[in-house]
Amino acid sequence: MNALVELSDAHVVHKARSGGLFTRDKVYALTGADLTIAPGETVGVVGESGCGKSTLAKVLVGVERPTAGTVSLRGRDLWAMGPAERRTAVGAGTGMIFQDPSTALNRRLPIRQILRDPLDVHDRGTRVQREERVRELMSLVGLPRALTDALPGQLSGGQRQRVAIARALALDPGLVVADEPTSALDVSVRAQILNLLLDLKERLGLALVFVSHDIQTVRRMSDRVITMYLGRIVEEAPAAGVTDGSRHPYTRALFSATPGLLDPIDPIPLVGPVPSATRPPSGCPFRTRCWKADEVCAREMPGFTAASSPEHRFRCHHPVEEGEATRDLVRQSHSSREPS
Ligand SMILES: Nc1ncnc2c1ncn2[C@@H]1O[C@H](COP(=O)(O)OP(=O)(O)OP(=O)(O)O)[C@@H](O)[C@H]1O
Ligand SMILES: [Mg+2]
């Protein structure tokens, strides 16, 4: 596969924020992530809060340095480059869209300046060409010309997110990462922003990494879905079959919680809290909440197993059988938890 971005055994370990000044606690935000993203594909990322989705997103676009492992952009190791070279590679090659456009944009700058800034920083074209590019970007994301001199505060939330998208696209990157791009917006404008992203992705041939809590939206938007749990990628599955074809019990549980309208089922219960990212359980981190877990799961984290369809792999000692309906898993999960 001709990779656009490739993570190889990427780890991010933070010092814990709480717990006193002299704590040596570490937070395992991302553990052993291997991931390849091809030009033009859309990859969705799902998992509960704190599982490392934003960390993965930031590592992919080169704004966060992994504490171990490598990130390659078009085959070149980002963190082996010098700082200037990396800034150029990252700035021109990737774009990031954040959750809240009102904090992501400089409140004192007019839209024109916000959109010109990346062109100025990376010294693209002449003054006239930059002005022209700003106009082009505004029309690309459907912002009226009249807003060129407006400040972010004078725009609606949806318009602000369009500005953020335009800015991310300013240098024509091959990869755009959108981290919860609609969760701070009114429900009424969410679909417009999602459609805009899909439309731009088609027109510009972008690879898109899309992070959201709304997993049905992730499924609809994506070619491939990545499931994360406690800092680890535990499954990669084609989006079309993820609801009933995913093999990791956790992916099934996640997707069972928001069934389609046609054939609703009881969700597979995820009992208890997500364990601490400071002291992840031994072996498979999901075992403390998994109805299939046994001693093997406590002993070691399984490697990836290839599923029958290409682009589908999972890390589980006791995967869901191929073709097994989620409906049956619901029963299984309940009966395994009944006191005996
Ligand atoms: N700078 C930091 N210092 C310490 N811990 C951090 C830091 N950034 C993130 N973490 C921790 O790393 C883990 C992963 O965080 P991350 O933000 O990637 O999760 P997430 O999946 O994006 O969560 P959410 O769905 O809530 O946005 C969490 O336990 C978080 O508290
Ligand atoms: Mg996040």
Short mmCIF file of C-alpha atoms and ligand atoms in Angstrom, two decimals:
data_model
loop_
_atom_site.label_atom_id
_atom_site.label_comp_id
_atom_site.label_asym_id
_atom_site.label_seq_id
_atom_site.Cartn_x
_atom_site.Cartn_y
_atom_site.Cartn_z
CA MET A 1 0.00 0.00 0.00
CA ASN A 2 1.33 3.45 -0.78
CA ALA A 3 1.05 4.98 2.64
CA LEU A 4 0.33 8.62 3.18
CA VAL A 5 0.94 8.39 6.91
CA GLU A 6 2.25 5.44 8.80
CA LEU A 7 2.52 4.93 12.53
CA SER A 8 4.80 2.20 13.69
CA ASP A 9 4.70 1.04 17.30
CA ALA A 10 3.84 4.57 18.44
CA HIS A 11 3.55 5.24 22.17
CA VAL A 12 2.62 8.39 24.03
CA VAL A 13 3.30 8.40 27.76
CA HIS A 14 2.52 11.51 29.80
CA LYS A 15 3.42 12.44 33.31
CA ALA A 16 0.21 12.29 35.32
CA ARG A 17 -1.36 15.71 35.80
CA SER A 18 -2.80 15.05 39.23
CA GLY A 19 -1.44 13.26 42.25
CA GLY A 20 0.98 15.82 43.63
CA LEU A 21 4.15 17.47 42.49
CA PHE A 22 6.48 14.56 42.98
CA THR A 23 4.33 11.83 41.56
CA ARG A 24 6.01 9.46 39.16
CA ASP A 25 2.70 8.28 37.81
CA LYS A 26 2.53 7.92 34.08
CA VAL A 27 -0.45 8.08 31.80
CA TYR A 28 -0.40 5.61 28.95
CA ALA A 29 -2.28 7.67 26.38
CA LEU A 30 -1.22 5.67 23.34
CA THR A 31 0.37 2.22 23.37
CA GLY A 32 1.97 0.37 20.47
CA ALA A 33 -0.12 1.94 17.72
CA ASP A 34 0.46 0.61 14.19
CA LEU A 35 -1.63 2.27 11.53
CA THR A 36 -1.36 3.03 7.85
CA ILE A 37 -3.50 5.59 6.08
CA ALA A 38 -3.67 5.60 2.30
CA PRO A 39 -4.28 8.68 0.17
CA GLY A 40 -7.97 9.48 -0.21
CA GLU A 41 -9.38 7.14 2.41
CA THR A 42 -11.56 8.07 5.37
CA VAL A 43 -10.71 6.44 8.65
CA GLY A 44 -13.03 6.83 11.61
CA VAL A 45 -11.84 6.46 15.20
CA VAL A 46 -14.16 5.31 17.97
CA GLY A 47 -13.79 4.51 21.65
CA GLU A 48 -14.85 5.85 25.02
CA SER A 49 -13.62 9.10 26.48
CA GLY A 50 -9.93 9.01 27.43
CA CYS A 51 -9.02 6.03 25.22
CA GLY A 52 -6.50 8.05 23.23
CA LYS A 53 -8.41 9.21 20.14
CA SER A 54 -7.17 12.79 20.30
CA THR A 55 -3.68 11.60 21.10
CA LEU A 56 -3.71 9.36 18.03
CA ALA A 57 -5.06 12.26 15.96
CA LYS A 58 -2.32 14.64 17.11
CA VAL A 59 0.40 12.08 16.54
CA LEU A 60 -0.86 11.44 13.00
CA VAL A 61 -0.69 15.11 12.01
CA GLY A 62 2.70 15.60 13.61
CA VAL A 63 1.65 18.04 16.31
CA GLU A 64 2.45 15.62 19.11
CA ARG A 65 5.68 13.71 19.24
CA PRO A 66 5.33 10.06 20.23
CA THR A 67 7.50 9.15 23.21
CA ALA A 68 8.49 6.02 21.26
CA GLY A 69 7.91 4.67 17.77
CA THR A 70 7.81 6.42 14.41
CA VAL A 71 5.47 8.54 12.33
CA SER A 72 6.18 8.68 8.61
CA LEU A 73 4.60 11.10 6.22
CA ARG A 74 4.90 9.96 2.60
CA GLY A 75 7.60 7.54 3.68
CA ARG A 76 9.70 10.06 5.59
CA ASP A 77 10.21 9.76 9.34
CA LEU A 78 8.84 13.04 10.73
CA TRP A 79 10.74 13.08 13.98
CA ALA A 80 14.06 12.24 12.35
CA MET A 81 13.83 15.51 10.41
CA GLY A 82 15.22 18.80 11.60
CA PRO A 83 12.66 21.18 13.11
CA ALA A 84 12.43 23.47 10.06
CA GLU A 85 12.03 20.59 7.66
CA ARG A 86 9.40 19.01 9.89
CA ARG A 87 7.43 22.24 10.15
CA THR A 88 7.33 22.41 6.37
CA ALA A 89 6.37 18.76 5.95
CA VAL A 90 3.69 18.92 8.64
CA GLY A 91 2.39 22.37 7.73
CA ALA A 92 1.99 21.58 4.06
CA GLY A 93 1.13 17.90 4.33
CA THR A 94 -1.47 17.81 7.09
CA GLY A 95 -4.35 19.87 8.44
CA MET A 96 -6.21 19.55 11.71
CA ILE A 97 -9.74 20.59 12.62
CA PHE A 98 -10.61 20.79 16.29
CA GLN A 99 -13.77 20.43 18.28
CA ASP A 100 -14.40 24.01 19.22
CA PRO A 101 -13.92 26.58 16.46
CA SER A 102 -14.41 29.49 18.84
CA THR A 103 -11.20 28.69 20.69
CA ALA A 104 -9.29 27.37 17.67
CA LEU A 105 -9.37 30.74 15.84
CA ASN A 106 -7.60 33.90 16.90
CA ARG A 107 -10.42 36.20 17.99
CA ARG A 108 -8.60 39.38 17.05
CA LEU A 109 -7.88 38.52 13.43
CA PRO A 110 -10.27 38.99 10.53
CA ILE A 111 -11.09 35.89 8.48
CA ARG A 112 -8.87 37.06 5.62
CA GLN A 113 -5.86 37.14 7.95
CA ILE A 114 -6.65 33.81 9.57
CA LEU A 115 -6.71 32.17 6.14
CA ARG A 116 -3.65 34.03 4.88
CA ASP A 117 -1.57 33.12 7.86
CA PRO A 118 -0.54 29.61 6.75
CA LEU A 119 0.30 30.98 3.29
CA ASP A 120 2.45 33.70 4.84
CA VAL A 121 4.16 31.33 7.25
CA HIS A 122 5.00 28.89 4.48
CA ASP A 123 5.79 31.65 2.03
CA ARG A 124 3.37 30.55 -0.67
CA GLY A 125 3.01 32.66 -3.81
CA THR A 126 2.94 36.40 -4.23
CA ARG A 127 0.73 38.79 -2.26
CA VAL A 128 -1.81 38.83 -5.04
CA GLN A 129 -1.83 35.05 -5.27
CA ARG A 130 -2.37 34.77 -1.53
CA GLU A 131 -5.35 37.12 -1.67
CA GLU A 132 -6.71 35.05 -4.51
CA ARG A 133 -6.18 31.85 -2.54
CA VAL A 134 -8.08 33.31 0.42
CA ARG A 135 -11.06 34.00 -1.86
CA GLU A 136 -10.80 30.52 -3.30
CA LEU A 137 -10.72 28.93 0.16
CA MET A 138 -13.76 30.89 1.29
CA SER A 139 -15.78 29.76 -1.68
CA LEU A 140 -14.52 26.19 -1.28
CA VAL A 141 -16.09 25.98 2.19
CA GLY A 142 -19.17 28.02 1.29
CA LEU A 143 -18.40 31.22 3.16
CA PRO A 144 -19.80 34.40 1.61
CA ARG A 145 -17.27 36.97 0.39
CA ALA A 146 -18.87 39.57 2.63
CA LEU A 147 -17.31 37.85 5.65
CA THR A 148 -13.72 38.42 4.51
CA ASP A 149 -13.15 41.22 6.99
CA ALA A 150 -15.36 39.89 9.76
CA LEU A 151 -13.91 38.73 13.08
CA PRO A 152 -14.59 35.19 14.33
CA GLY A 153 -16.90 36.58 17.02
CA GLN A 154 -19.23 37.95 14.36
CA LEU A 155 -19.73 34.53 12.80
CA SER A 156 -22.06 31.69 13.72
CA GLY A 157 -20.58 28.48 15.12
CA GLY A 158 -21.04 26.73 11.80
CA GLN A 159 -19.36 29.57 9.90
CA ARG A 160 -16.46 29.53 12.33
CA GLN A 161 -15.98 25.83 11.76
CA ARG A 162 -15.98 26.52 8.00
CA VAL A 163 -13.17 29.00 8.58
CA ALA A 164 -11.26 26.39 10.57
CA ILE A 165 -11.74 23.89 7.74
CA ALA A 166 -10.60 26.43 5.14
CA ARG A 167 -7.52 27.17 7.19
CA ALA A 168 -6.71 23.47 7.49
CA LEU A 169 -6.94 23.23 3.69
CA ALA A 170 -4.94 26.36 2.91
CA LEU A 171 -1.78 24.56 1.87
CA ASP A 172 -3.52 21.73 0.06
CA PRO A 173 -2.64 18.93 2.50
CA GLY A 174 -3.05 15.27 1.63
CA LEU A 175 -4.33 14.44 5.12
CA VAL A 176 -6.92 16.19 7.25
CA VAL A 177 -7.68 15.06 10.77
CA ALA A 178 -10.98 16.20 12.26
CA ASP A 179 -11.27 15.67 16.02
CA GLU A 180 -14.91 15.90 17.07
CA PRO A 181 -15.49 18.60 14.44
CA THR A 182 -19.20 18.97 15.14
CA SER A 183 -19.67 18.23 18.82
CA ALA A 184 -19.50 21.91 19.84
CA LEU A 185 -22.00 22.91 17.15
CA ASP A 186 -25.77 23.20 17.14
CA VAL A 187 -27.41 19.98 16.09
CA SER A 188 -28.99 21.83 13.16
CA VAL A 189 -25.65 22.65 11.52
CA ARG A 190 -23.83 19.41 12.25
CA ALA A 191 -25.01 17.65 9.11
CA GLN A 192 -23.96 20.61 6.95
CA ILE A 193 -20.43 20.52 8.31
CA LEU A 194 -20.19 16.74 7.90
CA ASN A 195 -21.45 16.98 4.33
CA LEU A 196 -18.97 19.74 3.64
CA LEU A 197 -16.12 17.55 4.90
CA LEU A 198 -17.24 14.62 2.76
CA ASP A 199 -17.65 16.84 -0.27
CA LEU A 200 -14.20 18.40 0.16
CA LYS A 201 -12.65 15.01 0.69
CA GLU A 202 -14.11 13.81 -2.63
CA ARG A 203 -13.22 16.93 -4.55
CA LEU A 204 -9.71 17.30 -3.21
CA GLY A 205 -8.86 13.62 -2.85
CA LEU A 206 -8.05 14.09 0.83
CA ALA A 207 -7.39 11.36 3.30
CA LEU A 208 -9.61 12.09 6.27
CA VAL A 209 -9.30 10.87 9.82
CA PHE A 210 -12.51 11.46 11.65
CA VAL A 211 -12.87 11.23 15.42
CA SER A 212 -16.28 11.36 17.03
CA HIS A 213 -18.36 10.11 19.91
CA ASP A 214 -21.21 9.70 17.49
CA ILE A 215 -20.25 6.28 16.26
CA GLN A 216 -23.08 5.93 13.77
CA THR A 217 -21.85 9.08 12.07
CA VAL A 218 -18.34 7.67 12.10
CA ARG A 219 -19.62 4.51 10.45
CA ARG A 220 -21.48 6.41 7.75
CA MET A 221 -18.61 8.76 6.99
CA SER A 222 -15.76 6.26 6.93
CA ASP A 223 -14.25 3.57 4.76
CA ARG A 224 -12.58 1.98 7.74
CA VAL A 225 -13.25 2.17 11.48
CA ILE A 226 -10.54 1.98 14.13
CA THR A 227 -11.61 0.96 17.63
CA MET A 228 -9.47 2.13 20.53
CA TYR A 229 -9.50 0.98 24.11
CA LEU A 230 -7.30 2.38 26.88
CA GLY A 231 -4.64 3.66 24.52
CA ARG A 232 -4.60 0.71 22.18
CA ILE A 233 -5.94 0.10 18.71
CA VAL A 234 -7.91 -3.12 19.22
CA GLU A 235 -9.62 -3.44 15.85
CA GLU A 236 -9.61 -2.07 12.33
CA ALA A 237 -12.65 -3.01 10.29
CA PRO A 238 -14.32 -1.98 7.04
CA ALA A 239 -16.99 0.53 8.04
CA ALA A 240 -19.73 -1.07 5.99
CA GLY A 241 -19.72 -4.27 8.03
CA VAL A 242 -18.63 -3.01 11.41
CA THR A 243 -21.96 -3.25 13.23
CA ASP A 244 -22.43 -6.97 12.69
CA GLY A 245 -19.08 -8.03 11.30
CA SER A 246 -16.61 -6.68 13.80
CA ARG A 247 -14.84 -9.38 15.77
CA HIS A 248 -13.70 -7.60 18.91
CA PRO A 249 -16.24 -7.82 21.73
CA TYR A 250 -15.64 -4.17 22.58
CA THR A 251 -16.41 -2.96 19.05
CA ARG A 252 -19.62 -5.00 19.08
CA ALA A 253 -20.57 -3.54 22.45
CA LEU A 254 -19.97 0.01 21.25
CA PHE A 255 -22.01 -0.40 18.11
CA SER A 256 -24.80 -2.25 19.89
CA ALA A 257 -25.45 0.79 22.05
CA THR A 258 -26.78 2.85 19.16
CA PRO A 259 -28.59 0.48 16.88
CA GLY A 260 -30.16 1.46 13.59
CA LEU A 261 -33.83 2.32 13.73
CA LEU A 262 -34.97 -0.67 11.72
CA ASP A 263 -34.07 -3.47 14.07
CA PRO A 264 -33.33 -2.19 17.55
CA ILE A 265 -31.73 -4.53 20.09
CA ASP A 266 -30.76 -4.23 23.72
CA PRO A 267 -27.20 -2.98 23.93
CA ILE A 268 -24.41 -5.20 25.18
CA PRO A 269 -23.75 -3.81 28.64
CA LEU A 270 -20.33 -2.34 29.33
CA VAL A 271 -20.22 -2.89 33.06
CA GLY A 272 -18.09 -0.74 35.30
CA PRO A 273 -15.72 2.10 34.59
CA VAL A 274 -12.87 2.23 32.10
CA PRO A 275 -9.74 1.32 34.09
CA SER A 276 -7.19 4.03 34.81
CA ALA A 277 -4.78 4.89 32.01
CA THR A 278 -2.14 5.19 34.74
CA ARG A 279 -2.50 1.56 35.80
CA PRO A 280 -3.89 -0.33 32.83
CA PRO A 281 -4.80 -3.96 33.56
CA SER A 282 -2.30 -6.66 32.63
CA GLY A 283 -2.84 -8.47 29.35
CA CYS A 284 -5.82 -7.27 27.37
CA PRO A 285 -7.00 -3.99 28.88
CA PHE A 286 -10.64 -4.74 28.04
CA ARG A 287 -10.70 -7.97 30.06
CA THR A 288 -12.05 -6.31 33.21
CA ARG A 289 -15.27 -5.49 31.36
CA CYS A 290 -15.40 -8.35 28.89
CA TRP A 291 -17.88 -11.19 29.25
CA LYS A 292 -15.53 -13.54 27.41
CA ALA A 293 -12.40 -12.87 29.44
CA ASP A 294 -10.43 -15.66 31.13
CA GLU A 295 -6.89 -16.20 32.50
CA VAL A 296 -5.27 -16.00 29.08
CA CYS A 297 -6.63 -12.48 28.68
CA ALA A 298 -5.06 -11.45 31.99
CA ARG A 299 -1.71 -12.88 30.95
CA GLU A 300 -1.03 -11.31 27.60
CA MET A 301 -2.22 -8.79 25.10
CA PRO A 302 -2.91 -10.70 21.90
CA GLY A 303 -1.34 -9.57 18.64
CA PHE A 304 -3.41 -8.75 15.59
CA THR A 305 -5.34 -11.52 13.88
CA ALA A 306 -6.29 -11.03 10.24
CA ALA A 307 -10.00 -11.45 9.60
CA SER A 308 -11.33 -12.94 6.40
CA SER A 309 -11.81 -9.65 4.62
CA PRO A 310 -8.77 -7.57 3.81
CA GLU A 311 -8.33 -4.42 5.87
CA HIS A 312 -9.94 -6.14 8.83
CA ARG A 313 -7.89 -7.18 11.85
CA PHE A 314 -8.43 -7.38 15.57
CA ARG A 315 -6.61 -8.11 18.82
CA CYS A 316 -8.58 -10.56 20.90
CA HIS A 317 -8.04 -14.03 22.39
CA HIS A 318 -11.73 -14.87 22.19
CA PRO A 319 -13.12 -12.97 19.23
CA VAL A 320 -16.75 -12.91 18.24
CA GLU A 321 -17.34 -15.65 15.66
CA GLU A 322 -17.68 -14.57 12.10
CA GLY A 323 -21.37 -14.26 11.30
CA GLU A 324 -22.42 -14.27 14.96
CA ALA A 325 -25.27 -11.82 15.46
CA THR A 326 -24.92 -9.06 18.02
CA ARG A 327 -28.36 -10.04 19.29
CA ASP A 328 -26.94 -13.39 20.44
CA LEU A 329 -23.98 -11.70 22.09
CA VAL A 330 -26.35 -9.64 24.19
CA ARG A 331 -27.80 -12.86 25.63
CA GLN A 332 -24.32 -14.34 26.05
CA SER A 333 -23.03 -11.31 27.89
CA HIS A 334 -25.99 -11.29 30.27
CA SER A 335 -25.81 -14.99 31.07
CA SER A 336 -22.05 -14.90 31.68
CA ARG A 337 -22.66 -12.27 34.33
CA GLU A 338 -25.40 -14.06 36.17
CA PRO A 339 -24.25 -15.14 39.61
CA SER A 340 -23.78 -18.91 39.61
N1 LIG B 1 -0.97 16.47 28.44
C1 LIG B 1 -1.42 15.42 29.12
N2 LIG B 1 -0.92 15.12 30.35
C2 LIG B 1 -1.38 14.05 31.03
N3 LIG B 1 -2.31 13.19 30.58
C3 LIG B 1 -2.85 13.44 29.37
C4 LIG B 1 -2.45 14.56 28.59
N4 LIG B 1 -3.16 14.54 27.41
C5 LIG B 1 -3.97 13.48 27.49
N5 LIG B 1 -3.79 12.81 28.65
C6 LIG B 1 -4.47 11.56 29.07
O1 LIG B 1 -4.25 10.62 28.05
C7 LIG B 1 -5.39 9.78 27.87
C8 LIG B 1 -5.86 9.87 26.44
O2 LIG B 1 -6.37 11.18 26.21
P1 LIG B 1 -7.08 11.61 24.85
O3 LIG B 1 -7.37 13.05 24.97
O4 LIG B 1 -6.24 11.17 23.71
O5 LIG B 1 -8.43 10.77 24.88
P2 LIG B 1 -9.73 10.89 23.94
O6 LIG B 1 -10.04 9.50 23.49
O7 LIG B 1 -9.50 11.92 22.90
O8 LIG B 1 -10.85 11.35 24.98
P3 LIG B 1 -12.16 12.23 24.67
O9 LIG B 1 -13.12 11.30 23.98
O10 LIG B 1 -12.64 12.60 26.04
O11 LIG B 1 -11.77 13.40 23.83
C9 LIG B 1 -6.40 10.24 28.90
O12 LIG B 1 -6.27 9.43 30.03
C10 LIG B 1 -5.98 11.66 29.20
O13 LIG B 1 -6.37 12.04 30.49
MG MG B 2 -10.48 13.70 22.44
#
